[in-house]
PDB file of C-alpha atoms and ligand atoms in Angstrom:
ATOM      1  CA  MET A   1     -23.309   4.926  -0.154  1.00  0.00           C
ATOM      2  CA  GLU A   2     -25.078   3.576   2.872  1.00  0.00           C
ATOM      3  CA  GLY A   3     -24.861   0.321   4.756  1.00  0.00           C
ATOM      4  CA  THR A   4     -25.863  -1.455   7.920  1.00  0.00           C
ATOM      5  CA  PHE A   5     -23.280  -3.007  10.210  1.00  0.00           C
ATOM      6  CA  GLU A   6     -23.487  -4.688  13.578  1.00  0.00           C
ATOM      7  CA  VAL A   7     -21.029  -2.846  15.802  1.00  0.00           C
ATOM      8  CA  ASN A   8     -20.423  -4.181  19.283  1.00  0.00           C
ATOM      9  CA  GLY A   9     -23.706  -6.044  19.119  1.00  0.00           C
ATOM     10  CA  LYS A  10     -25.833  -3.114  17.949  1.00  0.00           C
ATOM     11  CA  PRO A  11     -27.109  -2.487  14.418  1.00  0.00           C
ATOM     12  CA  VAL A  12     -25.958   0.818  12.934  1.00  0.00           C
ATOM     13  CA  GLN A  13     -26.587   2.436   9.585  1.00  0.00           C
ATOM     14  CA  TRP A  14     -23.846   4.623   8.225  1.00  0.00           C
ATOM     15  CA  VAL A  15     -23.227   6.696   5.121  1.00  0.00           C
ATOM     16  CA  PHE A  16     -19.729   6.542   3.634  1.00  0.00           C
ATOM     17  CA  GLU A  17     -17.725   7.030   0.470  1.00  0.00           C
ATOM     18  CA  PRO A  18     -17.348   3.934  -1.712  1.00  0.00           C
ATOM     19  CA  ASP A  19     -13.580   3.937  -1.177  1.00  0.00           C
ATOM     20  CA  ALA A  20     -13.696   4.585   2.594  1.00  0.00           C
ATOM     21  CA  THR A  21     -11.921   2.124   4.816  1.00  0.00           C
ATOM     22  CA  LEU A  22     -13.689   0.502   7.720  1.00  0.00           C
ATOM     23  CA  LEU A  23     -11.174   2.220  10.020  1.00  0.00           C
ATOM     24  CA  HIS A  24     -12.158   5.629   8.669  1.00  0.00           C
ATOM     25  CA  VAL A  25     -15.873   4.938   8.945  1.00  0.00           C
ATOM     26  CA  LEU A  26     -15.596   3.591  12.486  1.00  0.00           C
ATOM     27  CA  ARG A  27     -13.628   6.631  13.641  1.00  0.00           C
ATOM     28  CA  GLU A  28     -15.961   9.033  11.806  1.00  0.00           C
ATOM     29  CA  ASN A  29     -18.806   7.500  13.760  1.00  0.00           C
ATOM     30  CA  GLY A  30     -17.285   7.910  17.183  1.00  0.00           C
ATOM     31  CA  HIS A  31     -15.221   4.750  17.565  1.00  0.00           C
ATOM     32  CA  SER A  32     -12.017   6.544  18.482  1.00  0.00           C
ATOM     33  CA  GLU A  33     -10.921   3.436  20.390  1.00  0.00           C
ATOM     34  CA  VAL A  34      -9.932   2.068  16.962  1.00  0.00           C
ATOM     35  CA  LYS A  35      -6.575   3.725  16.373  1.00  0.00           C
ATOM     36  CA  ASN A  36      -5.008   4.880  13.141  1.00  0.00           C
ATOM     37  CA  GLY A  37      -1.313   4.099  13.340  1.00  0.00           C
ATOM     38  CA  CYS A  38       0.066   3.502   9.851  1.00  0.00           C
ATOM     39  CA  SER A  39      -2.956   3.177   7.507  1.00  0.00           C
ATOM     40  CA  ALA A  40      -0.866   0.552   5.761  1.00  0.00           C
ATOM     41  CA  GLY A  41      -1.634  -2.743   7.468  1.00  0.00           C
ATOM     42  CA  GLU A  42       1.649  -2.761   9.344  1.00  0.00           C
ATOM     43  CA  CYS A  43       1.005  -1.806  12.971  1.00  0.00           C
ATOM     44  CA  GLY A  44      -2.194  -3.481  14.194  1.00  0.00           C
ATOM     45  CA  ALA A  45      -3.418  -0.334  15.975  1.00  0.00           C
ATOM     46  CA  CYS A  46      -6.642  -0.476  13.949  1.00  0.00           C
ATOM     47  CA  LEU A  47      -7.300  -4.163  14.596  1.00  0.00           C
ATOM     48  CA  ILE A  48     -10.938  -5.133  15.071  1.00  0.00           C
ATOM     49  CA  LEU A  49     -12.844  -8.410  14.931  1.00  0.00           C
ATOM     50  CA  LEU A  50     -14.787  -8.770  11.699  1.00  0.00           C
ATOM     51  CA  ASP A  51     -17.236 -11.658  11.936  1.00  0.00           C
ATOM     52  CA  GLY A  52     -15.077 -12.834  14.829  1.00  0.00           C
ATOM     53  CA  LYS A  53     -11.743 -12.749  13.002  1.00  0.00           C
ATOM     54  CA  PRO A  54      -8.994 -10.227  13.770  1.00  0.00           C
ATOM     55  CA  VAL A  55      -8.350  -7.881  10.836  1.00  0.00           C
ATOM     56  CA  ASN A  56      -6.639  -4.546  10.360  1.00  0.00           C
ATOM     57  CA  SER A  57      -9.570  -2.252   9.632  1.00  0.00           C
ATOM     58  CA  CYS A  58      -7.374   0.118   7.611  1.00  0.00           C
ATOM     59  CA  GLN A  59      -7.110  -2.668   5.040  1.00  0.00           C
ATOM     60  CA  VAL A  60     -10.853  -3.336   4.732  1.00  0.00           C
ATOM     61  CA  LEU A  61     -13.236  -1.300   2.615  1.00  0.00           C
ATOM     62  CA  ALA A  62     -16.301  -0.372   4.627  1.00  0.00           C
ATOM     63  CA  ALA A  63     -18.387  -1.423   1.638  1.00  0.00           C
ATOM     64  CA  SER A  64     -17.084  -4.971   1.957  1.00  0.00           C
ATOM     65  CA  ALA A  65     -18.036  -5.101   5.640  1.00  0.00           C
ATOM     66  CA  VAL A  66     -21.705  -4.193   5.161  1.00  0.00           C
ATOM     67  CA  GLY A  67     -23.922  -6.684   6.967  1.00  0.00           C
ATOM     68  CA  LYS A  68     -21.033  -8.018   9.019  1.00  0.00           C
ATOM     69  CA  SER A  69     -20.327  -7.997  12.715  1.00  0.00           C
ATOM     70  CA  VAL A  70     -17.644  -5.617  13.939  1.00  0.00           C
ATOM     71  CA  VAL A  71     -16.227  -5.779  17.446  1.00  0.00           C
ATOM     72  CA  THR A  72     -13.921  -3.062  18.772  1.00  0.00           C
ATOM     73  CA  SER A  73     -12.092  -3.119  22.083  1.00  0.00           C
ATOM     74  CA  SER A  74     -15.015  -1.240  23.651  1.00  0.00           C
ATOM     75  CA  GLY A  75     -17.243  -4.134  22.653  1.00  0.00           C
ATOM     76  CA  ILE A  76     -15.509  -6.613  24.944  1.00  0.00           C
ATOM     77  CA  GLY A  77     -15.273  -4.386  28.014  1.00  0.00           C
ATOM     78  CA  ASP A  78     -14.785  -0.869  29.271  1.00  0.00           C
ATOM     79  CA  ILE A  79     -13.448   0.986  32.261  1.00  0.00           C
ATOM     80  CA  HIS A  80     -16.547   0.158  34.300  1.00  0.00           C
ATOM     81  CA  ASP A  81     -16.652  -3.494  33.317  1.00  0.00           C
ATOM     82  CA  PRO A  82     -13.262  -4.474  31.873  1.00  0.00           C
ATOM     83  CA  HIS A  83     -12.653  -7.743  30.108  1.00  0.00           C
ATOM     84  CA  PRO A  84     -10.112  -9.949  31.973  1.00  0.00           C
ATOM     85  CA  ILE A  85      -7.529  -9.150  29.276  1.00  0.00           C
ATOM     86  CA  GLN A  86      -8.018  -5.403  29.757  1.00  0.00           C
ATOM     87  CA  LEU A  87      -7.796  -5.850  33.530  1.00  0.00           C
ATOM     88  CA  ALA A  88      -4.651  -7.986  33.290  1.00  0.00           C
ATOM     89  CA  PHE A  89      -2.963  -5.420  31.012  1.00  0.00           C
ATOM     90  CA  ALA A  90      -3.661  -2.751  33.623  1.00  0.00           C
ATOM     91  CA  ASP A  91      -2.554  -5.003  36.489  1.00  0.00           C
ATOM     92  CA  VAL A  92       0.857  -5.851  35.004  1.00  0.00           C
ATOM     93  CA  GLY A  93       1.563  -2.387  33.568  1.00  0.00           C
ATOM     94  CA  ALA A  94       1.239  -3.430  29.912  1.00  0.00           C
ATOM     95  CA  VAL A  95      -0.279  -0.062  29.007  1.00  0.00           C
ATOM     96  CA  GLN A  96       1.935   2.990  28.649  1.00  0.00           C
ATOM     97  CA  CYS A  97       0.746   5.471  26.011  1.00  0.00           C
ATOM     98  CA  GLY A  98      -2.131   3.095  25.263  1.00  0.00           C
ATOM     99  CA  PHE A  99      -2.098   3.622  21.512  1.00  0.00           C
ATOM    100  CA  CYS A 100      -1.452  -0.041  20.692  1.00  0.00           C
ATOM    101  CA  THR A 101      -3.617  -1.382  23.512  1.00  0.00           C
ATOM    102  CA  PRO A 102      -7.024  -1.755  21.821  1.00  0.00           C
ATOM    103  CA  GLY A 103      -5.495  -3.742  18.963  1.00  0.00           C
ATOM    104  CA  MET A 104      -3.302  -5.792  21.288  1.00  0.00           C
ATOM    105  CA  VAL A 105      -6.239  -6.636  23.522  1.00  0.00           C
ATOM    106  CA  LEU A 106      -8.357  -7.765  20.582  1.00  0.00           C
ATOM    107  CA  ALA A 107      -5.527  -9.827  19.084  1.00  0.00           C
ATOM    108  CA  ALA A 108      -5.125 -11.501  22.482  1.00  0.00           C
ATOM    109  CA  TYR A 109      -8.896 -11.948  22.746  1.00  0.00           C
ATOM    110  CA  ALA A 110      -9.004 -13.733  19.378  1.00  0.00           C
ATOM    111  CA  LEU A 111      -6.102 -15.952  20.434  1.00  0.00           C
ATOM    112  CA  LEU A 112      -7.675 -16.937  23.747  1.00  0.00           C
ATOM    113  CA  GLN A 113     -10.983 -17.725  22.060  1.00  0.00           C
ATOM    114  CA  ASP A 114      -9.174 -20.354  19.974  1.00  0.00           C
ATOM    115  CA  ASN A 115      -6.489 -21.354  22.445  1.00  0.00           C
ATOM    116  CA  PRO A 116      -7.211 -20.782  26.146  1.00  0.00           C
ATOM    117  CA  ASP A 117      -3.810 -22.071  27.242  1.00  0.00           C
ATOM    118  CA  PRO A 118      -1.268 -20.575  24.831  1.00  0.00           C
ATOM    119  CA  THR A 119       2.488 -20.932  25.098  1.00  0.00           C
ATOM    120  CA  GLU A 120       4.677 -17.853  25.014  1.00  0.00           C
ATOM    121  CA  GLU A 121       5.410 -18.667  21.369  1.00  0.00           C
ATOM    122  CA  ASP A 122       1.682 -18.870  20.596  1.00  0.00           C
ATOM    123  CA  ILE A 123       1.178 -15.431  22.126  1.00  0.00           C
ATOM    124  CA  LYS A 124       4.122 -13.937  20.268  1.00  0.00           C
ATOM    125  CA  ARG A 125       2.796 -15.351  16.997  1.00  0.00           C
ATOM    126  CA  ALA A 126      -0.747 -14.057  17.637  1.00  0.00           C
ATOM    127  CA  LEU A 127       0.538 -10.562  18.478  1.00  0.00           C
ATOM    128  CA  ASP A 128       3.112 -10.545  15.723  1.00  0.00           C
ATOM    129  CA  GLY A 129       1.278  -7.928  13.648  1.00  0.00           C
ATOM    130  CA  ASN A 130       0.788  -5.530  16.565  1.00  0.00           C
ATOM    131  CA  LEU A 131       3.522  -2.993  17.183  1.00  0.00           C
ATOM    132  CA  CYS A 132       4.180  -1.259  20.497  1.00  0.00           C
ATOM    133  CA  ARG A 133       6.655   1.586  20.793  1.00  0.00           C
ATOM    134  CA  CYS A 134       6.579   1.827  24.556  1.00  0.00           C
ATOM    135  CA  THR A 135       6.544  -1.391  26.535  1.00  0.00           C
ATOM    136  CA  GLY A 136       9.182  -3.640  24.980  1.00  0.00           C
ATOM    137  CA  TYR A 137       6.435  -6.307  24.778  1.00  0.00           C
ATOM    138  CA  VAL A 138       7.458  -8.127  27.996  1.00  0.00           C
ATOM    139  CA  LYS A 139       4.581  -6.704  30.027  1.00  0.00           C
ATOM    140  CA  ILE A 140       2.162  -7.355  27.193  1.00  0.00           C
ATOM    141  CA  LEU A 141       3.154 -11.034  27.131  1.00  0.00           C
ATOM    142  CA  GLU A 142       2.751 -11.140  30.909  1.00  0.00           C
ATOM    143  CA  GLY A 143      -0.658  -9.519  30.616  1.00  0.00           C
ATOM    144  CA  VAL A 144      -1.897 -12.096  28.119  1.00  0.00           C
ATOM    145  CA  GLN A 145      -0.529 -14.949  30.254  1.00  0.00           C
ATOM    146  CA  LEU A 146      -2.168 -13.533  33.383  1.00  0.00           C
ATOM    147  CA  ALA A 147      -5.494 -13.084  31.596  1.00  0.00           C
ATOM    148  CA  ALA A 148      -5.321 -16.589  30.133  1.00  0.00           C
ATOM    149  CA  GLY A 149      -4.714 -18.055  33.593  1.00  0.00           C
ATOM    150  CA  ARG A 150      -7.531 -16.058  35.151  1.00  0.00           C
ATOM    151  CA  MET A 151      -9.914 -16.982  32.344  1.00  0.00           C
ATOM    152  CA  ARG A 152      -9.080 -20.649  32.914  1.00  0.00           C
ATOM    153  CA  GLY A 153      -9.996 -20.112  36.537  1.00  0.00           C
ATOM    154  CA  ASN A 154      -6.475 -20.057  37.999  1.00  0.00           C
ATOM    155  CA  GLY A 155      -6.707 -16.968  40.171  1.00  0.00           C
TER     156      GLY A 155
HETATM  157  S1  FES B   1      -3.411   1.561  11.106  1.00  0.00           S
HETATM  158 FE1  FES B   1      -4.040  -0.311  10.299  1.00  0.00          FE
HETATM  159  S2  FES B   1      -2.354  -1.633  10.521  1.00  0.00           S
HETATM  160 FE2  FES B   1      -1.605   0.324  11.155  1.00  0.00          FE
HETATM  161  S1  FES B   2       1.787   1.362  25.009  1.00  0.00           S
HETATM  162 FE1  FES B   2       2.485   2.916  23.653  1.00  0.00          FE
HETATM  163  S2  FES B   2       2.542   1.942  21.702  1.00  0.00           S
HETATM  164 FE2  FES B   2       2.140   0.336  23.089  1.00  0.00          FE
END
């Protein structure tokens, strides 16, 4: 089947199997920034924003996302023009292997859209579905706090 999506602000038309997940279709079409960790909805590596809401793309059929807006981590910033969250993660050393980072960054992005001044508990809750094998989470929490402060204009 075939469908049109809006991916990172641009319309795209893709062909896919009726039972293909959105994760699979994104990766097939070059969006390798969306990671496949568990394929089971348990790790958050594949997290994207679907119509602005964070979802695990391995749990969404591409067919059900036709006509919707998809934002991947590349859609909020890149190495040349990083989003403040991406910059803060780099600044505090919240990125080690980087596998969890795109999903973490987008989960944090969704949180800060709704709550620009989150408590540590708010951040932990928002990132609850995102697993990281490397960092022990402390640096990730610091990164989100730093980004939140910078985005509020505090340095
Ligand atoms: S790959 Fe989707 S939640 Fe792990
Ligand atoms: S940095 Fe390696 S899984 Fe998080």
